[in-house]
mmCIF file of C-alpha atoms and ligand atoms in Angstrom:
data_model
loop_
_atom_site.group_PDB
_atom_site.id
_atom_site.type_symbol
_atom_site.label_atom_id
_atom_site.label_comp_id
_atom_site.label_asym_id
_atom_site.label_seq_id
_atom_site.Cartn_x
_atom_site.Cartn_y
_atom_site.Cartn_z
ATOM 1 C CA UNK A 1 3.208 32.397 -13.555
ATOM 2 C CA UNK A 2 2.091 29.810 -10.334
ATOM 3 C CA UNK A 3 1.242 31.650 -7.152
ATOM 4 C CA UNK A 4 3.754 32.221 -5.148
ATOM 5 C CA UNK A 5 2.165 28.880 -2.027
ATOM 6 C CA UNK A 6 2.221 30.721 0.846
ATOM 7 C CA UNK A 7 -0.367 27.833 3.606
ATOM 8 C CA UNK A 8 -0.484 24.623 2.656
ATOM 9 C CA UNK A 9 -2.990 21.883 3.970
ATOM 10 C CA UNK A 10 -2.571 18.307 4.468
ATOM 11 C CA UNK A 11 -4.164 15.302 4.673
ATOM 12 C CA UNK A 12 -3.583 11.498 4.923
ATOM 13 C CA UNK A 13 -7.071 9.410 2.742
ATOM 14 C CA UNK A 14 -7.874 6.418 1.998
ATOM 15 C CA UNK A 15 -6.258 3.005 3.451
ATOM 16 C CA UNK A 16 -3.650 4.438 6.322
ATOM 17 C CA UNK A 17 -0.069 2.881 5.954
ATOM 18 C CA UNK A 18 3.303 3.091 8.274
ATOM 19 C CA UNK A 19 4.523 6.060 7.544
ATOM 20 C CA UNK A 20 1.895 8.054 6.851
ATOM 21 C CA UNK A 21 3.508 9.978 9.871
ATOM 22 C CA UNK A 22 7.061 10.992 8.616
ATOM 23 C CA UNK A 23 5.257 11.820 5.275
ATOM 24 C CA UNK A 24 3.260 14.469 7.298
ATOM 25 C CA UNK A 25 6.108 15.300 9.673
ATOM 26 C CA UNK A 26 8.570 15.840 6.485
ATOM 27 C CA UNK A 27 5.830 18.068 4.872
ATOM 28 C CA UNK A 28 5.372 20.433 7.700
ATOM 29 C CA UNK A 29 9.197 20.629 8.514
ATOM 30 C CA UNK A 30 9.929 21.233 5.409
ATOM 31 C CA UNK A 31 7.415 24.053 5.056
ATOM 32 C CA UNK A 32 9.132 25.675 7.790
ATOM 33 C CA UNK A 33 12.138 25.433 5.502
ATOM 34 C CA UNK A 34 10.180 27.272 3.296
ATOM 35 C CA UNK A 35 8.985 29.874 4.579
ATOM 36 C CA UNK A 36 5.468 28.354 4.598
ATOM 37 C CA UNK A 37 2.803 27.599 6.811
ATOM 38 C CA UNK A 38 1.390 24.223 7.390
ATOM 39 C CA UNK A 39 -2.526 23.699 7.973
ATOM 40 C CA UNK A 40 -3.071 19.496 8.927
ATOM 41 C CA UNK A 41 -6.746 18.461 7.620
ATOM 42 C CA UNK A 42 -7.428 16.156 10.015
ATOM 43 C CA UNK A 43 -10.049 12.630 7.999
ATOM 44 C CA UNK A 44 -8.744 13.231 4.359
ATOM 45 C CA UNK A 45 -11.105 15.017 1.723
ATOM 46 C CA UNK A 46 -14.103 15.350 4.473
ATOM 47 C CA UNK A 47 -11.999 17.253 6.582
ATOM 48 C CA UNK A 48 -11.640 19.884 3.593
ATOM 49 C CA UNK A 49 -15.326 19.758 3.283
ATOM 50 C CA UNK A 50 -16.175 20.200 7.068
ATOM 51 C CA UNK A 51 -13.496 22.570 7.691
ATOM 52 C CA UNK A 52 -11.873 19.919 9.795
ATOM 53 C CA UNK A 53 -7.917 21.104 11.002
ATOM 54 C CA UNK A 54 -5.219 22.397 12.599
ATOM 55 C CA UNK A 55 -2.211 24.558 12.515
ATOM 56 C CA UNK A 56 1.319 22.122 12.436
ATOM 57 C CA UNK A 57 3.632 23.550 14.002
ATOM 58 C CA UNK A 58 7.104 22.020 13.876
ATOM 59 C CA UNK A 59 6.750 20.617 17.481
ATOM 60 C CA UNK A 60 3.510 19.085 16.163
ATOM 61 C CA UNK A 61 5.200 16.436 14.310
ATOM 62 C CA UNK A 62 7.590 15.842 17.026
ATOM 63 C CA UNK A 63 8.564 12.520 17.168
ATOM 64 C CA UNK A 64 5.261 10.425 14.812
ATOM 65 C CA UNK A 65 8.781 9.566 12.910
ATOM 66 C CA UNK A 66 8.391 5.898 14.402
ATOM 67 C CA UNK A 67 4.420 6.429 14.639
ATOM 68 C CA UNK A 68 2.353 3.692 12.303
ATOM 69 C CA UNK A 69 -1.252 4.868 12.189
ATOM 70 C CA UNK A 70 -1.783 8.676 11.054
ATOM 71 C CA UNK A 71 -1.507 11.246 13.516
ATOM 72 C CA UNK A 72 -4.090 13.379 10.573
ATOM 73 C CA UNK A 73 -6.706 10.266 11.069
ATOM 74 C CA UNK A 74 -7.563 8.689 6.975
ATOM 75 C CA UNK A 75 -11.609 8.580 5.766
ATOM 76 C CA UNK A 76 -13.275 7.738 2.382
ATOM 77 C CA UNK A 77 -15.403 10.405 1.599
ATOM 78 C CA UNK A 78 -18.341 9.793 -0.372
ATOM 79 C CA UNK A 79 -19.648 13.811 -0.456
ATOM 80 C CA UNK A 80 -16.133 14.808 -1.852
ATOM 81 C CA UNK A 81 -17.595 12.328 -4.662
ATOM 82 C CA UNK A 82 -19.647 14.738 -5.855
ATOM 83 C CA UNK A 83 -19.624 18.151 -7.477
ATOM 84 C CA UNK A 84 -21.328 19.713 -3.516
ATOM 85 C CA UNK A 85 -18.467 18.441 -1.644
ATOM 86 C CA UNK A 86 -16.009 19.625 -4.043
ATOM 87 C CA UNK A 87 -16.954 23.462 -4.262
ATOM 88 C CA UNK A 88 -17.190 23.160 -0.260
ATOM 89 C CA UNK A 89 -13.747 21.990 -0.653
ATOM 90 C CA UNK A 90 -12.482 24.147 -2.745
ATOM 91 C CA UNK A 91 -14.594 27.380 -0.294
ATOM 92 C CA UNK A 92 -12.263 25.532 2.740
ATOM 93 C CA UNK A 93 -9.041 26.354 0.824
ATOM 94 C CA UNK A 94 -10.348 29.989 0.190
ATOM 95 C CA UNK A 95 -11.350 30.960 4.062
ATOM 96 C CA UNK A 96 -8.113 29.402 5.007
ATOM 97 C CA UNK A 97 -6.180 30.936 3.025
ATOM 98 C CA UNK A 98 -5.156 27.771 1.089
ATOM 99 C CA UNK A 99 -2.203 27.870 -1.444
ATOM 100 C CA UNK A 100 -1.458 24.280 -1.902
ATOM 101 C CA UNK A 101 -2.932 20.253 -0.767
ATOM 102 C CA UNK A 102 -0.553 17.935 -0.178
ATOM 103 C CA UNK A 103 -2.365 15.048 0.135
ATOM 104 C CA UNK A 104 -0.982 11.084 0.971
ATOM 105 C CA UNK A 105 -2.758 8.146 0.266
ATOM 106 C CA UNK A 106 -3.603 5.955 -2.774
ATOM 107 C CA UNK A 107 -5.582 6.169 -6.486
ATOM 108 C CA UNK A 108 -8.511 6.876 -4.917
ATOM 109 C CA UNK A 109 -6.761 10.063 -2.998
ATOM 110 C CA UNK A 110 -5.383 11.233 -6.683
ATOM 111 C CA UNK A 111 -8.673 10.998 -8.220
ATOM 112 C CA UNK A 112 -10.059 13.074 -5.062
ATOM 113 C CA UNK A 113 -6.583 15.111 -6.033
ATOM 114 C CA UNK A 114 -7.555 15.474 -9.940
ATOM 115 C CA UNK A 115 -10.655 16.710 -9.576
ATOM 116 C CA UNK A 116 -9.865 19.245 -7.070
ATOM 117 C CA UNK A 117 -6.661 20.197 -8.925
ATOM 118 C CA UNK A 118 -9.069 20.723 -12.226
ATOM 119 C CA UNK A 119 -11.280 23.177 -9.970
ATOM 120 C CA UNK A 120 -8.278 25.446 -8.671
ATOM 121 C CA UNK A 121 -6.396 23.787 -5.799
ATOM 122 C CA UNK A 122 -2.735 23.845 -6.604
ATOM 123 C CA UNK A 123 -1.774 20.003 -5.423
ATOM 124 C CA UNK A 124 0.603 17.660 -4.680
ATOM 125 C CA UNK A 125 0.676 13.372 -3.995
ATOM 126 C CA UNK A 126 2.562 11.360 -1.814
ATOM 127 C CA UNK A 127 2.013 7.792 -2.329
ATOM 128 C CA UNK A 128 1.188 5.944 0.381
ATOM 129 C CA UNK A 129 -0.486 2.268 -0.097
ATOM 130 C CA UNK A 130 0.634 -0.877 1.198
ATOM 131 C CA UNK A 131 -0.799 -2.114 -1.544
ATOM 132 C CA UNK A 132 1.830 -0.667 -3.629
ATOM 133 C CA UNK A 133 -0.112 -1.400 -6.891
ATOM 134 C CA UNK A 134 0.702 2.878 -7.961
ATOM 135 C CA UNK A 135 1.305 3.034 -11.531
ATOM 136 C CA UNK A 136 3.466 6.398 -11.477
ATOM 137 C CA UNK A 137 5.610 5.390 -9.279
ATOM 138 C CA UNK A 138 7.695 2.450 -8.212
ATOM 139 C CA UNK A 139 7.488 2.488 -4.926
ATOM 140 C CA UNK A 140 4.504 3.597 -2.188
ATOM 141 C CA UNK A 141 5.483 4.298 1.580
ATOM 142 C CA UNK A 142 3.895 1.941 3.635
ATOM 143 C CA UNK A 143 4.897 -1.589 1.565
ATOM 144 C CA UNK A 144 7.244 -2.372 3.418
ATOM 145 C CA UNK A 145 6.969 -2.992 6.634
ATOM 146 C CA UNK A 146 3.499 -4.375 6.014
ATOM 147 C CA UNK A 147 5.489 -7.373 3.897
ATOM 148 C CA UNK A 148 7.766 -7.129 7.153
ATOM 149 C CA UNK A 149 4.382 -7.683 8.977
ATOM 150 C CA UNK A 150 3.541 -10.490 6.987
ATOM 151 C CA UNK A 151 6.568 -12.169 7.603
ATOM 152 C CA UNK A 152 6.816 -12.301 10.845
ATOM 153 C CA UNK A 153 3.368 -13.773 10.986
ATOM 154 C CA UNK A 154 3.828 -16.445 8.322
ATOM 155 C CA UNK A 155 7.234 -17.495 9.579
ATOM 156 C CA UNK A 156 5.496 -18.384 13.384
ATOM 157 C CA UNK A 157 3.108 -19.940 11.368
ATOM 158 C CA UNK A 158 5.568 -22.501 9.743
ATOM 159 C CA UNK A 159 6.861 -22.831 12.807
ATOM 160 C CA UNK A 160 3.108 -24.943 13.741
ATOM 161 C CA UNK A 161 2.271 -25.738 10.430
ATOM 162 C CA UNK A 162 5.637 -27.754 9.888
ATOM 163 C CA UNK A 163 5.014 -29.729 13.657
ATOM 164 C CA UNK A 164 1.772 -30.589 12.839
ATOM 165 C CA UNK A 165 2.189 -31.476 9.350
ATOM 166 C CA UNK A 166 -0.191 -28.544 7.670
ATOM 167 C CA UNK A 167 -1.279 -26.471 5.507
ATOM 168 C CA UNK A 168 -1.137 -22.790 6.170
ATOM 169 C CA UNK A 169 -3.377 -20.633 3.909
ATOM 170 C CA UNK A 170 -2.398 -17.356 4.570
ATOM 171 C CA UNK A 171 -4.770 -14.247 3.260
ATOM 172 C CA UNK A 172 -2.609 -11.259 3.046
ATOM 173 C CA UNK A 173 -4.345 -7.962 1.774
ATOM 174 C CA UNK A 174 -4.739 -7.032 -1.575
ATOM 175 C CA UNK A 175 -7.884 -6.172 -2.745
ATOM 176 C CA UNK A 176 -7.027 -6.129 -6.899
ATOM 177 C CA UNK A 177 -3.472 -6.060 -6.722
ATOM 178 C CA UNK A 178 -0.735 -8.915 -5.306
ATOM 179 C CA UNK A 179 2.167 -6.704 -5.031
ATOM 180 C CA UNK A 180 1.951 -7.468 -1.356
ATOM 181 C CA UNK A 181 1.279 -11.665 -2.218
ATOM 182 C CA UNK A 182 3.855 -12.329 -4.239
ATOM 183 C CA UNK A 183 7.035 -9.770 -2.222
ATOM 184 C CA UNK A 184 6.047 -12.115 1.287
ATOM 185 C CA UNK A 185 5.457 -15.687 -0.381
ATOM 186 C CA UNK A 186 9.074 -15.069 -2.227
ATOM 187 C CA UNK A 187 10.619 -14.136 1.318
ATOM 188 C CA UNK A 188 8.588 -17.110 3.642
ATOM 189 C CA UNK A 189 9.196 -19.782 0.610
ATOM 190 C CA UNK A 190 5.876 -20.325 -0.258
ATOM 191 C CA UNK A 191 4.707 -23.086 -1.221
ATOM 192 C CA UNK A 192 2.503 -20.476 -3.921
ATOM 193 C CA UNK A 193 1.129 -18.124 -4.269
ATOM 194 C CA UNK A 194 -1.988 -16.192 -5.385
ATOM 195 C CA UNK A 195 -2.628 -13.153 -6.834
ATOM 196 C CA UNK A 196 -5.826 -11.294 -7.781
ATOM 197 C CA UNK A 197 -3.711 -11.367 -11.184
ATOM 198 C CA UNK A 198 -4.339 -14.368 -12.504
ATOM 199 C CA UNK A 199 -7.924 -15.954 -12.595
ATOM 200 C CA UNK A 200 -7.580 -19.091 -9.975
ATOM 201 C CA UNK A 201 -6.628 -22.429 -12.237
ATOM 202 C CA UNK A 202 -6.934 -24.465 -8.070
ATOM 203 C CA UNK A 203 -5.290 -27.946 -10.630
ATOM 204 C CA UNK A 204 -1.901 -25.786 -11.799
ATOM 205 C CA UNK A 205 -1.618 -23.023 -8.942
ATOM 206 C CA UNK A 206 -2.293 -24.886 -5.643
ATOM 207 C CA UNK A 207 -2.953 -28.774 -6.086
ATOM 208 C CA UNK A 208 0.681 -28.952 -8.473
ATOM 209 C CA UNK A 209 3.336 -27.693 -6.016
ATOM 210 C CA UNK A 210 1.889 -29.039 -3.103
ATOM 211 C CA UNK A 211 2.476 -32.245 -5.096
ATOM 212 C CA UNK A 212 5.405 -31.008 -5.782
ATOM 213 C CA UNK A 213 6.637 -30.051 -2.424
ATOM 214 C CA UNK A 214 5.517 -33.131 -0.989
ATOM 215 C CA UNK A 215 7.870 -35.053 -4.082
ATOM 216 C CA UNK A 216 10.958 -33.194 -2.626
ATOM 217 C CA UNK A 217 9.969 -34.323 1.236
ATOM 218 C CA UNK A 218 8.155 -31.492 2.250
ATOM 219 C CA UNK A 219 4.814 -32.416 4.693
ATOM 220 C CA UNK A 220 3.621 -29.100 5.340
ATOM 221 C CA UNK A 221 2.578 -26.118 2.171
ATOM 222 C CA UNK A 222 2.006 -22.466 2.934
ATOM 223 C CA UNK A 223 0.211 -21.094 0.780
ATOM 224 C CA UNK A 224 0.165 -17.218 0.723
ATOM 225 C CA UNK A 225 -3.632 -15.412 -1.015
ATOM 226 C CA UNK A 226 -3.581 -11.898 -1.188
ATOM 227 C CA UNK A 227 -7.800 -11.315 -0.448
ATOM 228 C CA UNK A 228 -8.624 -10.052 -3.897
ATOM 229 C CA UNK A 229 -7.629 -13.268 -5.404
ATOM 230 C CA UNK A 230 -10.450 -15.794 -3.236
ATOM 231 C CA UNK A 231 -11.408 -16.477 0.199
ATOM 232 C CA UNK A 232 -8.655 -18.376 2.403
ATOM 233 C CA UNK A 233 -11.987 -20.093 4.264
ATOM 234 C CA UNK A 234 -13.706 -21.734 0.602
ATOM 235 C CA UNK A 235 -9.584 -22.910 -0.850
ATOM 236 C CA UNK A 236 -9.068 -24.440 2.603
ATOM 237 C CA UNK A 237 -12.785 -26.076 2.802
ATOM 238 C CA UNK A 238 -11.185 -28.084 -1.076
ATOM 239 C CA UNK A 239 -8.048 -28.977 0.527
ATOM 240 C CA UNK A 240 -8.940 -30.636 2.663
ATOM 241 C CA UNK A 241 -11.885 -31.869 0.568
ATOM 242 C CA UNK A 242 -9.438 -32.955 -2.422
ATOM 243 C CA UNK A 243 -6.487 -33.103 -0.764
ATOM 244 C CA UNK A 244 -6.764 -34.478 2.355
ATOM 245 C CA UNK A 245 -4.084 -32.009 3.905
ATOM 246 C CA UNK A 246 -5.409 -30.464 7.324
ATOM 247 C CA UNK A 247 -5.851 -26.442 5.992
ATOM 248 C CA UNK A 248 -5.884 -23.902 8.371
ATOM 249 C CA UNK A 249 -6.285 -20.645 7.577
ATOM 250 C CA UNK A 250 -5.115 -17.241 8.546
ATOM 251 C CA UNK A 251 -6.321 -14.250 7.929
ATOM 252 C CA UNK A 252 -3.563 -11.741 8.527
ATOM 253 C CA UNK A 253 -6.204 -8.572 8.254
ATOM 254 C CA UNK A 254 -5.808 -4.694 9.357
ATOM 255 C CA UNK A 255 -2.616 -5.807 11.309
ATOM 256 C CA UNK A 256 -0.447 -5.351 7.782
ATOM 257 C CA UNK A 257 -1.331 -1.620 8.239
ATOM 258 C CA UNK A 258 -0.575 -1.158 11.280
ATOM 259 C CA UNK A 259 3.122 -0.710 13.252
ATOM 260 C CA UNK A 260 6.013 1.653 13.315
ATOM 261 C CA UNK A 261 7.449 1.684 9.140
ATOM 262 C CA UNK A 262 10.686 0.269 8.789
ATOM 263 C CA UNK A 263 14.095 2.083 8.229
ATOM 264 C CA UNK A 264 12.924 2.230 4.349
ATOM 265 C CA UNK A 265 8.955 3.855 4.709
ATOM 266 C CA UNK A 266 10.380 6.305 7.158
ATOM 267 C CA UNK A 267 13.382 7.444 4.266
ATOM 268 C CA UNK A 268 11.220 7.497 1.670
ATOM 269 C CA UNK A 269 8.110 9.285 3.572
ATOM 270 C CA UNK A 270 10.558 11.908 4.234
ATOM 271 C CA UNK A 271 12.797 12.304 1.267
ATOM 272 C CA UNK A 272 8.825 11.990 -0.376
ATOM 273 C CA UNK A 273 7.525 14.711 1.985
ATOM 274 C CA UNK A 274 10.429 16.882 1.337
ATOM 275 C CA UNK A 275 10.546 16.751 -2.928
ATOM 276 C CA UNK A 276 6.402 17.910 -1.990
ATOM 277 C CA UNK A 277 6.729 21.279 -0.335
ATOM 278 C CA UNK A 278 9.959 21.486 -2.478
ATOM 279 C CA UNK A 279 8.475 21.516 -5.527
ATOM 280 C CA UNK A 280 5.699 23.985 -4.961
ATOM 281 C CA UNK A 281 8.347 26.185 -3.521
ATOM 282 C CA UNK A 282 9.402 26.073 -7.073
ATOM 283 C CA UNK A 283 5.861 26.798 -8.652
ATOM 284 C CA UNK A 284 5.657 22.595 -10.246
ATOM 285 C CA UNK A 285 1.879 21.016 -8.879
ATOM 286 C CA UNK A 286 -0.308 19.600 -10.128
ATOM 287 C CA UNK A 287 2.142 15.990 -9.865
ATOM 288 C CA UNK A 288 2.259 12.876 -7.954
ATOM 289 C CA UNK A 289 5.585 11.904 -5.999
ATOM 290 C CA UNK A 290 7.345 8.634 -7.236
ATOM 291 C CA UNK A 291 10.381 6.742 -7.199
ATOM 292 C CA UNK A 292 11.955 5.679 -10.318
ATOM 293 C CA UNK A 293 15.860 4.471 -10.782
ATOM 294 C CA UNK A 294 16.430 5.120 -6.595
ATOM 295 C CA UNK A 295 16.119 8.850 -7.750
ATOM 296 C CA UNK A 296 12.506 10.756 -6.952
ATOM 297 C CA UNK A 297 9.987 11.762 -10.012
ATOM 298 C CA UNK A 298 6.976 13.973 -10.695
ATOM 299 C CA UNK A 299 4.531 13.146 -13.077
ATOM 300 C CA UNK A 300 1.449 15.187 -13.134
ATOM 301 C CA UNK A 301 -2.136 13.653 -11.794
ATOM 302 C CA UNK A 302 -3.749 12.850 -14.697
ATOM 303 C CA UNK A 303 -0.765 11.242 -16.268
ATOM 304 C CA UNK A 304 -0.366 9.569 -13.338
ATOM 305 C CA UNK A 305 -4.290 8.019 -13.487
ATOM 306 C CA UNK A 306 -3.263 6.548 -16.463
ATOM 307 C CA UNK A 307 -0.180 4.259 -15.919
ATOM 308 C CA UNK A 308 -0.822 0.896 -14.639
ATOM 309 C CA UNK A 309 1.237 -0.947 -12.983
ATOM 310 C CA UNK A 310 1.653 -4.967 -13.993
ATOM 311 C CA UNK A 311 2.761 -7.221 -11.398
ATOM 312 C CA UNK A 312 6.284 -8.316 -12.176
ATOM 313 C CA UNK A 313 5.151 -12.501 -13.576
ATOM 314 C CA UNK A 314 8.986 -12.935 -13.898
ATOM 315 C CA UNK A 315 8.708 -13.058 -9.657
ATOM 316 C CA UNK A 316 6.694 -16.486 -10.165
ATOM 317 C CA UNK A 317 10.322 -18.157 -11.545
ATOM 318 C CA UNK A 318 12.024 -17.338 -8.886
ATOM 319 C CA UNK A 319 8.920 -18.628 -6.797
ATOM 320 C CA UNK A 320 9.751 -22.120 -8.544
ATOM 321 C CA UNK A 321 13.614 -22.096 -8.610
ATOM 322 C CA UNK A 322 13.904 -21.891 -5.358
ATOM 323 C CA UNK A 323 11.309 -24.513 -4.318
ATOM 324 C CA UNK A 324 13.869 -27.572 -5.924
ATOM 325 C CA UNK A 325 15.550 -29.368 -3.712
ATOM 326 C CA UNK A 326 16.387 -33.134 -5.689
ATOM 327 C CA UNK A 327 17.182 -33.123 -9.590
ATOM 328 C CA UNK A 328 14.487 -31.300 -12.016
ATOM 329 C CA UNK A 329 13.351 -35.722 -13.748
ATOM 330 C CA UNK A 330 11.965 -36.606 -10.346
ATOM 331 C CA UNK A 331 8.492 -33.953 -9.727
ATOM 332 C CA UNK A 332 6.125 -34.247 -12.065
HETATM 333 O O1 LIG B 401 -5.631 -0.467 1.239
HETATM 334 C C1 LIG B 401 -5.470 -1.067 -0.292
HETATM 335 C C2 LIG B 401 -5.791 -2.103 0.844
HETATM 336 O O2 LIG B 401 -5.207 -2.490 1.900
HETATM 337 C C3 LIG B 401 -6.760 -3.638 0.118
HETATM 338 O O3 LIG B 401 -5.500 -3.996 0.071
HETATM 339 C C4 LIG B 401 -7.841 -3.907 0.911
HETATM 340 O O4 LIG B 401 -8.832 -4.259 0.659
HETATM 341 C C5 LIG B 401 -8.605 -2.514 1.516
HETATM 342 O O5 LIG B 401 -7.230 -1.536 2.433
HETATM 343 C C6 LIG B 401 -9.200 -3.035 2.978
HETATM 344 O O6 LIG B 401 -8.930 -1.024 3.613
HETATM 345 P P1 LIG B 401 -10.101 -0.965 4.443
HETATM 346 O O7 LIG B 401 -10.902 -2.647 5.202
HETATM 347 O O8 LIG B 401 -9.518 0.316 5.851
HETATM 348 O O9 LIG B 401 -11.437 -0.534 4.106
#
């Protein structure tokens, strides 16, 4: 029989994502609804080690639903990787009377959550990362806003690339995953999308799409590159040398992680935050909340960490099919 939860600790950890605040708000307000108290842990797992906390009242989270970033701050903690660090964190939970921790973040956050769950702290995870690379959830908070940020920037870039008949190489985030790049690439009608999941073949992945685009009358080109697939400046150099293109690089960088969360991110974060508290109130913990087929599911953390989300390669077919303006026989 799981211990009754009276006090929840809430933290955000790892890279931030738009909608984290909406999730924090949802957890705090849902806790109040279920008669629990909420302690905000600042700076992720390191806040738990250093007793860096504040009591979260319902009004503390007023007007944060629309704000990017995280009011709790976030960090990646080296100390939490050590047994001593985790022991300190568990001790803080005991001292503060924290019965369960809701951890909002990505893969690294959940690995931390698994470790302290093994040390007796009840945990529930909420997936928030612009990479959308959490296996147990179709969707992660922040992805939609980041996609929209990329799309808005690339639309602007396209205007000037078209005027100057240039080739744009846009580097988007995604150290290990190409979900963001592929989604954005389809949404902007990119000439090519390069992702970490597919080893780059310059001739096949870059030269041929550009040649085909030229044949269909294009005089400007848009290459979307996930950061884990290679370096934009290196690619642009090659495009200049080998194809004589006037290639320009734009690294969208951390701009992708900021900004007011989209409707999808606010709504998903609100539902996930509520689901996390509801699970705890009903005696379930050591799970990660995720989306599947429109609804929310709970997956045990260990199982969730073993799940791998693979890039939907069939989306490349869509990308390719929508480039065609001329009959098939006229392209190489
Ligand atoms: O949140 C994950 C991510 O967006 C990766 O795609 C990227 O490589 C990383 O964050 C960069 O984060 P930081 O600069 O904060 O280390």
